[in-house]
Amino acid sequence: MLPDVRGTTPATVPFPIHEARRRGRQSAPTRPLTKNVFIIGLNDFHHQKLKRLRGAQDIAFHGLIDPAKVYETEEFDIPGMLKEAEDKLNAFDGTIDAIAGYMDFPVSTMLPILCNKFGTRTTSLESLLKCEHKFWSRSVQKEVIPDHIPNFTAFDPFDDNALPKIGESGLSFPFFVKPIKSSGSRLGFRIDNPEDFDHAVEKLRADIGTISTPFNYVLDQAELPDEIKSVDGRYCMAEQIIGGRQCTVEGYVHEGEVVPYGVVDSIRYPQVLSFFYYLYPSNLPARVQDKMAELTRTIMSHTGFNNSAFNIEYFWDEVSDQIWLLEINTRISQSHCDLFEKVDGVSNQQVTVDLALGRRPDMPHRQGAHNVAGKFFYRVFFDDATVSGVPDKQQIEAAQAKVPGTYIAPQVKVGTRLSDLPEQDAYSFAIAYIWMGGKSQGKLLWNYEQVIKSLHFQFDIDE
């Protein structure tokens, strides 16, 4: 199992963690000056969690870029957002001590650009892209952990001969396709036959521009190898199907030291690709978690990623005892923040903020109020529909009150067209997120069932 604190072993830590903390306190006899930390896309939910972090009394958190511009849309004007952020930072009357974020694209890719301009800490843009550019990332992974990645190839969805070329690479049905840069499961498709591929290509050609245009702007800011320059944001990946029990290893790199610190299980609805809930801590065997930690240290050291948080998604095929690396994300998972707070005592935003300030993360372990915690995705499986009714504030509060510590975040309102929701997979629509804690996984699931009985959404379903 991952070590209890910071994921390191005695051989890699010069003195015990509690001793490091004691020495740190002794070396700071006076109260530090307030630090100004700017968070891209800061919303109220996460602002409250940030204010409960260790040392937060000495930090002023400032929002940078409206969260609606980076999260509630699929149209990303990265040059415009960077200018907006730079103007606000240049006008700020005080020190700019850190710039951070907890969201996926485009926030993750804007951070190195902003931090470089204002002299704050994060990883380099090139090392970040070695993780986020899916073809580059797979190529780097193949160099050091080839037995734990699937067969893959890049293809141009606008090439009418793309399918034969994929076959020439050694891939055969079934395989999975997704954009070179995406987030969540957006524009990801399982391909079992040529008809599936034609359907996926039609969708990719129609929608990939919303990703490729902003991502190509980021690629233009980086120094890329020639073999990567030719595989720009308009390209896609085809990969061998991998599967098993899915999980995410949350970790960070501090001054070159790679530290995995927690594993979260990702549990899907039966027979579909849509996520049902995230569970922390993981139920995977300790030896499997340890092997994932070893792989994590190997690949993240190889990328050159440094002084930033990350997470890596894995599959464990229980039948063959095979571990597969699915993808690397260059930030904490915001979906996991409440889980860590419930189980460990504070949100893993602690890692993000400490690293941005140049500190070794001071992340507690198992000091929270709950043994387990989950984030549930309350979904509908329509082809499309329009929302005609949602629970009101009083109904939401009544549902939350059924289980103390529950937080419900509806993702729709009356009039919402489900197909207009951002960050959805190809098979369902998440209409609410529900965070809960409990004594056990079984009790957590029981509590969830009681809560959703009080949530009544209505839809006008397409014929």
PDB file of C-alpha atoms in Angstrom, residues 97-393:
ATOM      1  CA  ASP A  97       3.684  34.788  -4.455  1.00  0.00           C
ATOM      2  CA  ALA A  98       2.041  31.945  -6.342  1.00  0.00           C
ATOM      3  CA  ILE A  99      -0.240  31.171  -9.284  1.00  0.00           C
ATOM      4  CA  ALA A 100      -2.037  27.836  -9.202  1.00  0.00           C
ATOM      5  CA  GLY A 101      -5.080  25.932 -10.432  1.00  0.00           C
ATOM      6  CA  TYR A 102      -6.989  22.714  -9.939  1.00  0.00           C
ATOM      7  CA  MET A 103      -8.698  22.280 -13.309  1.00  0.00           C
ATOM      8  CA  ASP A 104      -7.798  20.386 -16.445  1.00  0.00           C
ATOM      9  CA  PHE A 105      -7.436  21.999 -19.854  1.00  0.00           C
ATOM     10  CA  PRO A 106      -7.204  24.903 -20.446  1.00  0.00           C
ATOM     11  CA  VAL A 107      -6.165  25.880 -16.900  1.00  0.00           C
ATOM     12  CA  SER A 108      -3.391  23.305 -16.597  1.00  0.00           C
ATOM     13  CA  THR A 109      -1.755  24.405 -19.835  1.00  0.00           C
ATOM     14  CA  MET A 110      -2.028  28.133 -19.089  1.00  0.00           C
ATOM     15  CA  LEU A 111      -0.279  27.833 -15.732  1.00  0.00           C
ATOM     16  CA  PRO A 112       3.315  27.360 -16.982  1.00  0.00           C
ATOM     17  CA  ILE A 113       2.890  30.312 -19.348  1.00  0.00           C
ATOM     18  CA  LEU A 114       1.657  32.630 -16.588  1.00  0.00           C
ATOM     19  CA  CYS A 115       4.093  31.363 -13.956  1.00  0.00           C
ATOM     20  CA  ASN A 116       7.026  31.826 -16.311  1.00  0.00           C
ATOM     21  CA  LYS A 117       5.956  35.399 -17.047  1.00  0.00           C
ATOM     22  CA  PHE A 118       5.544  36.360 -13.386  1.00  0.00           C
ATOM     23  CA  GLY A 119       8.397  34.317 -11.906  1.00  0.00           C
ATOM     24  CA  THR A 120       6.346  31.939  -9.768  1.00  0.00           C
ATOM     25  CA  ARG A 121       6.900  28.224  -9.324  1.00  0.00           C
ATOM     26  CA  THR A 122       5.539  25.419 -11.444  1.00  0.00           C
ATOM     27  CA  THR A 123       6.852  22.875 -13.922  1.00  0.00           C
ATOM     28  CA  SER A 124       8.065  23.797 -17.402  1.00  0.00           C
ATOM     29  CA  LEU A 125       5.600  23.934 -20.286  1.00  0.00           C
ATOM     30  CA  GLU A 126       7.543  21.250 -22.163  1.00  0.00           C
ATOM     31  CA  SER A 127       7.498  18.787 -19.231  1.00  0.00           C
ATOM     32  CA  LEU A 128       3.786  19.425 -18.783  1.00  0.00           C
ATOM     33  CA  LEU A 129       3.110  18.742 -22.459  1.00  0.00           C
ATOM     34  CA  LYS A 130       5.037  15.470 -22.222  1.00  0.00           C
ATOM     35  CA  CYS A 131       2.162  14.416 -19.978  1.00  0.00           C
ATOM     36  CA  GLU A 132      -0.830  16.185 -21.569  1.00  0.00           C
ATOM     37  CA  HIS A 133      -0.118  15.678 -25.279  1.00  0.00           C
ATOM     38  CA  LYS A 134      -1.347  12.102 -25.467  1.00  0.00           C
ATOM     39  CA  PHE A 135       0.901  10.958 -28.313  1.00  0.00           C
ATOM     40  CA  TRP A 136       4.004  12.569 -26.796  1.00  0.00           C
ATOM     41  CA  SER A 137       3.064  11.146 -23.411  1.00  0.00           C
ATOM     42  CA  ARG A 138       2.676   7.606 -24.750  1.00  0.00           C
ATOM     43  CA  SER A 139       5.979   7.920 -26.591  1.00  0.00           C
ATOM     44  CA  VAL A 140       7.746   8.977 -23.385  1.00  0.00           C
ATOM     45  CA  GLN A 141       6.032   6.227 -21.378  1.00  0.00           C
ATOM     46  CA  LYS A 142       7.124   3.631 -23.933  1.00  0.00           C
ATOM     47  CA  GLU A 143      10.760   4.527 -23.259  1.00  0.00           C
ATOM     48  CA  VAL A 144      10.673   3.474 -19.582  1.00  0.00           C
ATOM     49  CA  ILE A 145       7.553   1.395 -18.831  1.00  0.00           C
ATOM     50  CA  PRO A 146       6.745  -0.321 -22.166  1.00  0.00           C
ATOM     51  CA  ASP A 147       5.092  -3.335 -20.522  1.00  0.00           C
ATOM     52  CA  HIS A 148       2.444  -1.161 -18.898  1.00  0.00           C
ATOM     53  CA  ILE A 149       1.090   0.794 -21.851  1.00  0.00           C
ATOM     54  CA  PRO A 150      -1.148  -0.354 -24.728  1.00  0.00           C
ATOM     55  CA  ASN A 151      -0.273  -0.375 -28.419  1.00  0.00           C
ATOM     56  CA  PHE A 152      -1.059   3.044 -29.865  1.00  0.00           C
ATOM     57  CA  THR A 153      -0.816   5.227 -32.941  1.00  0.00           C
ATOM     58  CA  ALA A 154      -1.777   8.771 -33.903  1.00  0.00           C
ATOM     59  CA  PHE A 155      -4.131   9.476 -36.793  1.00  0.00           C
ATOM     60  CA  ASP A 156      -5.690  12.421 -38.574  1.00  0.00           C
ATOM     61  CA  PRO A 157      -9.511  12.186 -38.380  1.00  0.00           C
ATOM     62  CA  PHE A 158      -9.740  14.289 -41.552  1.00  0.00           C
ATOM     63  CA  ASP A 159      -7.764  11.673 -43.492  1.00  0.00           C
ATOM     64  CA  ASP A 160     -10.155   9.450 -45.456  1.00  0.00           C
ATOM     65  CA  ASN A 161      -7.568   6.654 -45.287  1.00  0.00           C
ATOM     66  CA  ALA A 162      -7.121   6.878 -41.514  1.00  0.00           C
ATOM     67  CA  LEU A 163      -8.661   3.456 -40.726  1.00  0.00           C
ATOM     68  CA  PRO A 164      -6.357   1.451 -43.067  1.00  0.00           C
ATOM     69  CA  LYS A 165      -3.361   3.322 -41.642  1.00  0.00           C
ATOM     70  CA  ILE A 166      -4.421   2.422 -38.115  1.00  0.00           C
ATOM     71  CA  GLY A 167      -4.562  -1.217 -39.230  1.00  0.00           C
ATOM     72  CA  GLU A 168      -1.068  -0.953 -40.705  1.00  0.00           C
ATOM     73  CA  SER A 169       0.207   0.165 -37.283  1.00  0.00           C
ATOM     74  CA  GLY A 170      -0.740  -3.227 -35.842  1.00  0.00           C
ATOM     75  CA  LEU A 171      -4.006  -2.257 -34.152  1.00  0.00           C
ATOM     76  CA  SER A 172      -7.148  -4.266 -34.892  1.00  0.00           C
ATOM     77  CA  PHE A 173     -10.730  -4.115 -33.635  1.00  0.00           C
ATOM     78  CA  PRO A 174     -11.644  -3.381 -30.941  1.00  0.00           C
ATOM     79  CA  PHE A 175      -9.705  -0.225 -30.118  1.00  0.00           C
ATOM     80  CA  PHE A 176     -10.353   3.141 -28.504  1.00  0.00           C
ATOM     81  CA  VAL A 177     -10.044   6.582 -30.100  1.00  0.00           C
ATOM     82  CA  LYS A 178      -9.758  10.008 -28.470  1.00  0.00           C
ATOM     83  CA  PRO A 179      -8.292  13.416 -29.297  1.00  0.00           C
ATOM     84  CA  ILE A 180      -4.608  14.153 -28.750  1.00  0.00           C
ATOM     85  CA  LYS A 181      -5.791  16.547 -26.060  1.00  0.00           C
ATOM     86  CA  SER A 182      -9.073  16.116 -24.239  1.00  0.00           C
ATOM     87  CA  SER A 183     -10.483  16.123 -20.744  1.00  0.00           C
ATOM     88  CA  GLY A 184     -12.722  13.659 -19.002  1.00  0.00           C
ATOM     89  CA  SER A 185     -14.131  11.193 -21.538  1.00  0.00           C
ATOM     90  CA  ARG A 186     -15.088  13.853 -24.063  1.00  0.00           C
ATOM     91  CA  LEU A 187     -14.930  12.664 -27.690  1.00  0.00           C
ATOM     92  CA  GLY A 188     -13.733   9.235 -26.662  1.00  0.00           C
ATOM     93  CA  PHE A 189     -15.180   6.214 -28.477  1.00  0.00           C
ATOM     94  CA  ARG A 190     -14.838   2.446 -28.409  1.00  0.00           C
ATOM     95  CA  ILE A 191     -14.451   1.149 -31.982  1.00  0.00           C
ATOM     96  CA  ASP A 192     -15.645  -2.395 -32.671  1.00  0.00           C
ATOM     97  CA  ASN A 193     -16.132  -2.167 -36.440  1.00  0.00           C
ATOM     98  CA  PRO A 194     -15.792   0.232 -39.405  1.00  0.00           C
ATOM     99  CA  GLU A 195     -19.257   1.672 -38.764  1.00  0.00           C
ATOM    100  CA  ASP A 196     -18.224   2.678 -35.228  1.00  0.00           C
ATOM    101  CA  PHE A 197     -15.143   4.343 -36.657  1.00  0.00           C
ATOM    102  CA  ASP A 198     -17.187   6.282 -39.224  1.00  0.00           C
ATOM    103  CA  HIS A 199     -19.518   7.489 -36.458  1.00  0.00           C
ATOM    104  CA  ALA A 200     -16.582   8.553 -34.270  1.00  0.00           C
ATOM    105  CA  VAL A 201     -14.859  10.365 -37.138  1.00  0.00           C
ATOM    106  CA  GLU A 202     -18.057  12.268 -37.915  1.00  0.00           C
ATOM    107  CA  LYS A 203     -18.248  13.472 -34.308  1.00  0.00           C
ATOM    108  CA  LEU A 204     -14.523  14.233 -34.148  1.00  0.00           C
ATOM    109  CA  ARG A 205     -14.542  16.259 -37.355  1.00  0.00           C
ATOM    110  CA  ALA A 206     -17.500  18.286 -36.101  1.00  0.00           C
ATOM    111  CA  ASP A 207     -16.220  19.021 -32.587  1.00  0.00           C
ATOM    112  CA  ILE A 208     -12.450  18.613 -32.354  1.00  0.00           C
ATOM    113  CA  GLY A 209     -11.844  22.232 -33.347  1.00  0.00           C
ATOM    114  CA  THR A 210     -12.999  23.412 -29.932  1.00  0.00           C
ATOM    115  CA  ILE A 211      -9.999  21.532 -28.505  1.00  0.00           C
ATOM    116  CA  SER A 212      -7.439  21.719 -31.301  1.00  0.00           C
ATOM    117  CA  THR A 213      -7.485  25.492 -31.791  1.00  0.00           C
ATOM    118  CA  PRO A 214      -6.715  26.453 -28.175  1.00  0.00           C
ATOM    119  CA  PHE A 215      -4.350  23.518 -27.686  1.00  0.00           C
ATOM    120  CA  ASN A 216      -2.392  24.432 -30.797  1.00  0.00           C
ATOM    121  CA  TYR A 217      -1.959  27.933 -29.373  1.00  0.00           C
ATOM    122  CA  VAL A 218      -0.313  26.358 -26.317  1.00  0.00           C
ATOM    123  CA  LEU A 219       1.855  24.086 -28.475  1.00  0.00           C
ATOM    124  CA  ASP A 220       3.098  27.161 -30.341  1.00  0.00           C
ATOM    125  CA  GLN A 221       4.491  28.521 -27.043  1.00  0.00           C
ATOM    126  CA  ALA A 222       6.661  25.442 -26.452  1.00  0.00           C
ATOM    127  CA  GLU A 223       9.855  24.004 -27.890  1.00  0.00           C
ATOM    128  CA  LEU A 224       8.776  20.678 -29.375  1.00  0.00           C
ATOM    129  CA  PRO A 225      10.704  17.837 -31.013  1.00  0.00           C
ATOM    130  CA  ASP A 226      10.099  17.593 -34.756  1.00  0.00           C
ATOM    131  CA  GLU A 227       8.232  14.295 -34.411  1.00  0.00           C
ATOM    132  CA  ILE A 228       5.782  15.956 -32.021  1.00  0.00           C
ATOM    133  CA  LYS A 229       5.350  19.193 -33.994  1.00  0.00           C
ATOM    134  CA  SER A 230       3.749  17.244 -36.830  1.00  0.00           C
ATOM    135  CA  VAL A 231       1.136  15.695 -34.488  1.00  0.00           C
ATOM    136  CA  ASP A 232      -0.805  18.797 -33.514  1.00  0.00           C
ATOM    137  CA  GLY A 233      -4.076  19.289 -31.656  1.00  0.00           C
ATOM    138  CA  ARG A 234      -6.201  18.213 -34.629  1.00  0.00           C
ATOM    139  CA  TYR A 235      -4.845  14.662 -34.420  1.00  0.00           C
ATOM    140  CA  CYS A 236      -6.312  11.762 -32.484  1.00  0.00           C
ATOM    141  CA  MET A 237      -5.064   8.621 -30.808  1.00  0.00           C
ATOM    142  CA  ALA A 238      -6.056   5.044 -31.472  1.00  0.00           C
ATOM    143  CA  GLU A 239      -5.178   2.646 -28.672  1.00  0.00           C
ATOM    144  CA  GLN A 240      -5.501  -1.006 -27.821  1.00  0.00           C
ATOM    145  CA  ILE A 241      -8.430  -1.623 -25.468  1.00  0.00           C
ATOM    146  CA  ILE A 242      -7.296  -1.893 -21.870  1.00  0.00           C
ATOM    147  CA  GLY A 243      -9.427  -2.368 -18.811  1.00  0.00           C
ATOM    148  CA  GLY A 244      -9.854  -3.721 -15.352  1.00  0.00           C
ATOM    149  CA  ARG A 245     -10.368  -2.007 -12.042  1.00  0.00           C
ATOM    150  CA  GLN A 246      -9.654   1.678 -12.594  1.00  0.00           C
ATOM    151  CA  CYS A 247      -8.048   4.021 -10.114  1.00  0.00           C
ATOM    152  CA  THR A 248      -6.151   7.284  -9.871  1.00  0.00           C
ATOM    153  CA  VAL A 249      -2.855   7.810  -8.072  1.00  0.00           C
ATOM    154  CA  GLU A 250      -2.590  11.362  -6.750  1.00  0.00           C
ATOM    155  CA  GLY A 251       0.963  12.617  -6.398  1.00  0.00           C
ATOM    156  CA  TYR A 252       3.391  15.492  -6.658  1.00  0.00           C
ATOM    157  CA  VAL A 253       6.998  16.254  -7.500  1.00  0.00           C
ATOM    158  CA  HIS A 254       8.974  18.464  -5.117  1.00  0.00           C
ATOM    159  CA  GLU A 255      12.534  19.375  -6.088  1.00  0.00           C
ATOM    160  CA  GLY A 256      12.782  16.278  -8.258  1.00  0.00           C
ATOM    161  CA  GLU A 257      11.326  13.859  -5.679  1.00  0.00           C
ATOM    162  CA  VAL A 258       8.202  12.057  -6.921  1.00  0.00           C
ATOM    163  CA  VAL A 259       5.714  11.415  -4.105  1.00  0.00           C
ATOM    164  CA  PRO A 260       2.485   9.417  -4.583  1.00  0.00           C
ATOM    165  CA  TYR A 261       0.223  10.067  -1.573  1.00  0.00           C
ATOM    166  CA  GLY A 262      -3.205   8.551  -2.241  1.00  0.00           C
ATOM    167  CA  VAL A 263      -5.183   6.205  -4.494  1.00  0.00           C
ATOM    168  CA  VAL A 264      -8.816   6.811  -5.479  1.00  0.00           C
ATOM    169  CA  ASP A 265     -10.934   4.085  -7.124  1.00  0.00           C
ATOM    170  CA  SER A 266     -12.985   5.035 -10.208  1.00  0.00           C
ATOM    171  CA  ILE A 267     -16.082   2.852 -10.350  1.00  0.00           C
ATOM    172  CA  ARG A 268     -18.260   2.741 -13.465  1.00  0.00           C
ATOM    173  CA  TYR A 269     -21.902   1.964 -14.046  1.00  0.00           C
ATOM    174  CA  PRO A 270     -22.358  -1.706 -15.058  1.00  0.00           C
ATOM    175  CA  GLN A 271     -21.841  -2.423 -18.766  1.00  0.00           C
ATOM    176  CA  VAL A 272     -21.112   1.212 -19.746  1.00  0.00           C
ATOM    177  CA  LEU A 273     -18.107   3.537 -19.767  1.00  0.00           C
ATOM    178  CA  SER A 274     -19.740   6.229 -17.606  1.00  0.00           C
ATOM    179  CA  PHE A 275     -18.376   6.799 -14.099  1.00  0.00           C
ATOM    180  CA  PHE A 276     -20.714   5.998 -11.181  1.00  0.00           C
ATOM    181  CA  TYR A 277     -18.532   7.203  -8.298  1.00  0.00           C
ATOM    182  CA  TYR A 278     -15.018   7.847  -7.051  1.00  0.00           C
ATOM    183  CA  LEU A 279     -14.042   6.073  -3.811  1.00  0.00           C
ATOM    184  CA  TYR A 280     -11.269   7.037  -1.387  1.00  0.00           C
ATOM    185  CA  PRO A 281      -9.273   5.283  -0.068  1.00  0.00           C
ATOM    186  CA  SER A 282      -8.820   2.595  -2.700  1.00  0.00           C
ATOM    187  CA  ASN A 283      -9.821  -1.018  -2.166  1.00  0.00           C
ATOM    188  CA  LEU A 284      -7.054  -2.333  -4.429  1.00  0.00           C
ATOM    189  CA  PRO A 285      -4.566  -4.785  -2.876  1.00  0.00           C
ATOM    190  CA  ALA A 286      -1.581  -3.151  -1.185  1.00  0.00           C
ATOM    191  CA  ARG A 287       0.904  -4.822  -3.547  1.00  0.00           C
ATOM    192  CA  VAL A 288      -0.940  -3.388  -6.566  1.00  0.00           C
ATOM    193  CA  GLN A 289      -0.929   0.095  -5.074  1.00  0.00           C
ATOM    194  CA  ASP A 290       2.784  -0.258  -4.323  1.00  0.00           C
ATOM    195  CA  LYS A 291       3.533  -1.276  -7.923  1.00  0.00           C
ATOM    196  CA  MET A 292       1.547   1.678  -9.213  1.00  0.00           C
ATOM    197  CA  ALA A 293       3.564   3.952  -6.929  1.00  0.00           C
ATOM    198  CA  GLU A 294       6.777   2.488  -8.368  1.00  0.00           C
ATOM    199  CA  LEU A 295       5.585   3.040 -11.944  1.00  0.00           C
ATOM    200  CA  THR A 296       4.522   6.559 -11.031  1.00  0.00           C
ATOM    201  CA  ARG A 297       7.976   7.443  -9.712  1.00  0.00           C
ATOM    202  CA  THR A 298       9.599   5.984 -12.826  1.00  0.00           C
ATOM    203  CA  ILE A 299       7.539   7.806 -15.443  1.00  0.00           C
ATOM    204  CA  MET A 300       7.258  11.160 -13.681  1.00  0.00           C
ATOM    205  CA  SER A 301      11.005  11.279 -13.098  1.00  0.00           C
ATOM    206  CA  HIS A 302      11.513  10.567 -16.795  1.00  0.00           C
ATOM    207  CA  THR A 303       9.280  13.419 -17.966  1.00  0.00           C
ATOM    208  CA  GLY A 304      11.180  16.097 -16.047  1.00  0.00           C
ATOM    209  CA  PHE A 305       7.938  17.252 -14.446  1.00  0.00           C
ATOM    210  CA  ASN A 306       8.791  19.170 -11.261  1.00  0.00           C
ATOM    211  CA  ASN A 307       7.392  21.252  -8.389  1.00  0.00           C
ATOM    212  CA  SER A 308       3.783  20.568  -9.286  1.00  0.00           C
ATOM    213  CA  ALA A 309       0.945  18.177  -8.523  1.00  0.00           C
ATOM    214  CA  PHE A 310      -0.272  15.467 -10.885  1.00  0.00           C
ATOM    215  CA  ASN A 311      -2.407  12.363 -10.976  1.00  0.00           C
ATOM    216  CA  ILE A 312      -2.127   9.196 -13.041  1.00  0.00           C
ATOM    217  CA  GLU A 313      -5.027   6.957 -14.008  1.00  0.00           C
ATOM    218  CA  TYR A 314      -4.374   3.216 -14.045  1.00  0.00           C
ATOM    219  CA  PHE A 315      -6.195  -0.041 -14.728  1.00  0.00           C
ATOM    220  CA  TRP A 316      -5.488  -3.250 -12.851  1.00  0.00           C
ATOM    221  CA  ASP A 317      -6.584  -6.310 -14.838  1.00  0.00           C
ATOM    222  CA  GLU A 318      -7.239  -8.672 -11.975  1.00  0.00           C
ATOM    223  CA  VAL A 319      -7.383 -11.798 -14.164  1.00  0.00           C
ATOM    224  CA  SER A 320      -3.958 -11.324 -15.766  1.00  0.00           C
ATOM    225  CA  ASP A 321      -2.535  -9.306 -12.855  1.00  0.00           C
ATOM    226  CA  GLN A 322      -1.552  -6.638 -15.379  1.00  0.00           C
ATOM    227  CA  ILE A 323      -1.270  -2.944 -14.563  1.00  0.00           C
ATOM    228  CA  TRP A 324      -1.946  -0.491 -17.398  1.00  0.00           C
ATOM    229  CA  LEU A 325      -1.233   3.230 -17.349  1.00  0.00           C
ATOM    230  CA  LEU A 326      -4.207   5.042 -18.856  1.00  0.00           C
ATOM    231  CA  GLU A 327      -3.168   8.715 -18.766  1.00  0.00           C
ATOM    232  CA  ILE A 328      -1.312  11.414 -16.845  1.00  0.00           C
ATOM    233  CA  ASN A 329      -3.016  14.604 -15.668  1.00  0.00           C
ATOM    234  CA  THR A 330      -0.915  17.585 -14.645  1.00  0.00           C
ATOM    235  CA  ARG A 331      -2.923  18.735 -11.616  1.00  0.00           C
ATOM    236  CA  ILE A 332      -4.828  17.335  -8.680  1.00  0.00           C
ATOM    237  CA  SER A 333      -8.300  16.085  -9.455  1.00  0.00           C
ATOM    238  CA  GLN A 334     -10.781  18.671  -8.203  1.00  0.00           C
ATOM    239  CA  SER A 335     -13.290  15.819  -7.919  1.00  0.00           C
ATOM    240  CA  HIS A 336     -11.101  14.312  -5.203  1.00  0.00           C
ATOM    241  CA  CYS A 337     -10.686  17.436  -3.047  1.00  0.00           C
ATOM    242  CA  ASP A 338     -13.693  16.766  -0.825  1.00  0.00           C
ATOM    243  CA  LEU A 339     -12.750  13.086  -0.565  1.00  0.00           C
ATOM    244  CA  PHE A 340      -9.333  13.896   0.871  1.00  0.00           C
ATOM    245  CA  GLU A 341     -10.835  16.463   3.226  1.00  0.00           C
ATOM    246  CA  LYS A 342     -13.361  13.949   4.551  1.00  0.00           C
ATOM    247  CA  VAL A 343     -10.821  11.141   5.044  1.00  0.00           C
ATOM    248  CA  ASP A 344      -7.470  12.848   5.616  1.00  0.00           C
ATOM    249  CA  GLY A 345      -8.546  16.125   7.189  1.00  0.00           C
ATOM    250  CA  VAL A 346      -7.870  18.695   4.476  1.00  0.00           C
ATOM    251  CA  SER A 347      -8.384  18.935   0.737  1.00  0.00           C
ATOM    252  CA  ASN A 348      -5.434  17.878  -1.390  1.00  0.00           C
ATOM    253  CA  GLN A 349      -5.420  21.491  -2.526  1.00  0.00           C
ATOM    254  CA  GLN A 350      -2.836  21.545   0.287  1.00  0.00           C
ATOM    255  CA  VAL A 351      -0.421  19.948  -2.170  1.00  0.00           C
ATOM    256  CA  THR A 352      -1.154  22.454  -4.936  1.00  0.00           C
ATOM    257  CA  VAL A 353      -0.777  25.523  -2.720  1.00  0.00           C
ATOM    258  CA  ASP A 354       2.316  24.347  -0.842  1.00  0.00           C
ATOM    259  CA  LEU A 355       4.134  23.498  -4.069  1.00  0.00           C
ATOM    260  CA  ALA A 356       3.184  26.806  -5.683  1.00  0.00           C
ATOM    261  CA  LEU A 357       4.697  28.569  -2.662  1.00  0.00           C
ATOM    262  CA  GLY A 358       7.885  26.518  -2.885  1.00  0.00           C
ATOM    263  CA  ARG A 359       7.137  24.359   0.139  1.00  0.00           C
ATOM    264  CA  ARG A 360       7.181  20.608   0.654  1.00  0.00           C
ATOM    265  CA  PRO A 361       3.478  19.670   0.919  1.00  0.00           C
ATOM    266  CA  ASP A 362       2.171  19.292   4.472  1.00  0.00           C
ATOM    267  CA  MET A 363      -0.581  16.796   3.689  1.00  0.00           C
ATOM    268  CA  PRO A 364      -2.125  14.978   6.695  1.00  0.00           C
ATOM    269  CA  HIS A 365      -3.176  11.329   6.629  1.00  0.00           C
ATOM    270  CA  ARG A 366      -6.390   9.752   7.980  1.00  0.00           C
ATOM    271  CA  GLN A 367      -7.199  12.706  10.226  1.00  0.00           C
ATOM    272  CA  GLY A 368     -10.648  13.363   8.741  1.00  0.00           C
ATOM    273  CA  ALA A 369     -14.125  12.632  10.099  1.00  0.00           C
ATOM    274  CA  HIS A 370     -14.869   9.686   7.769  1.00  0.00           C
ATOM    275  CA  ASN A 371     -13.329   6.296   7.012  1.00  0.00           C
ATOM    276  CA  VAL A 372     -14.323   6.491   3.336  1.00  0.00           C
ATOM    277  CA  ALA A 373     -15.634   9.146   0.983  1.00  0.00           C
ATOM    278  CA  GLY A 374     -17.120   9.226  -2.492  1.00  0.00           C
ATOM    279  CA  LYS A 375     -18.132  11.521  -5.287  1.00  0.00           C
ATOM    280  CA  PHE A 376     -21.199  10.199  -7.095  1.00  0.00           C
ATOM    281  CA  PHE A 377     -22.300  11.053 -10.617  1.00  0.00           C
ATOM    282  CA  TYR A 378     -26.095  11.154 -10.787  1.00  0.00           C
ATOM    283  CA  ARG A 379     -26.663  10.407 -14.487  1.00  0.00           C
ATOM    284  CA  VAL A 380     -29.346   9.941 -17.105  1.00  0.00           C
ATOM    285  CA  PHE A 381     -28.818   7.792 -20.168  1.00  0.00           C
ATOM    286  CA  PHE A 382     -30.923   9.627 -22.764  1.00  0.00           C
ATOM    287  CA  ASP A 383     -29.799  10.327 -26.307  1.00  0.00           C
ATOM    288  CA  ASP A 384     -30.819  13.911 -25.532  1.00  0.00           C
ATOM    289  CA  ALA A 385     -33.470  15.837 -23.624  1.00  0.00           C
ATOM    290  CA  THR A 386     -34.365  19.227 -22.234  1.00  0.00           C
ATOM    291  CA  VAL A 387     -34.559  19.708 -18.459  1.00  0.00           C
ATOM    292  CA  SER A 388     -38.085  20.695 -17.407  1.00  0.00           C
ATOM    293  CA  GLY A 389     -37.756  20.450 -13.616  1.00  0.00           C
ATOM    294  CA  VAL A 390     -35.006  20.514 -10.993  1.00  0.00           C
ATOM    295  CA  PRO A 391     -34.969  20.290  -7.168  1.00  0.00           C
ATOM    296  CA  ASP A 392     -35.211  23.719  -5.537  1.00  0.00           C
ATOM    297  CA  LYS A 393     -32.866  24.994  -2.836  1.00  0.00           C
TER     298      LYS A 393
END
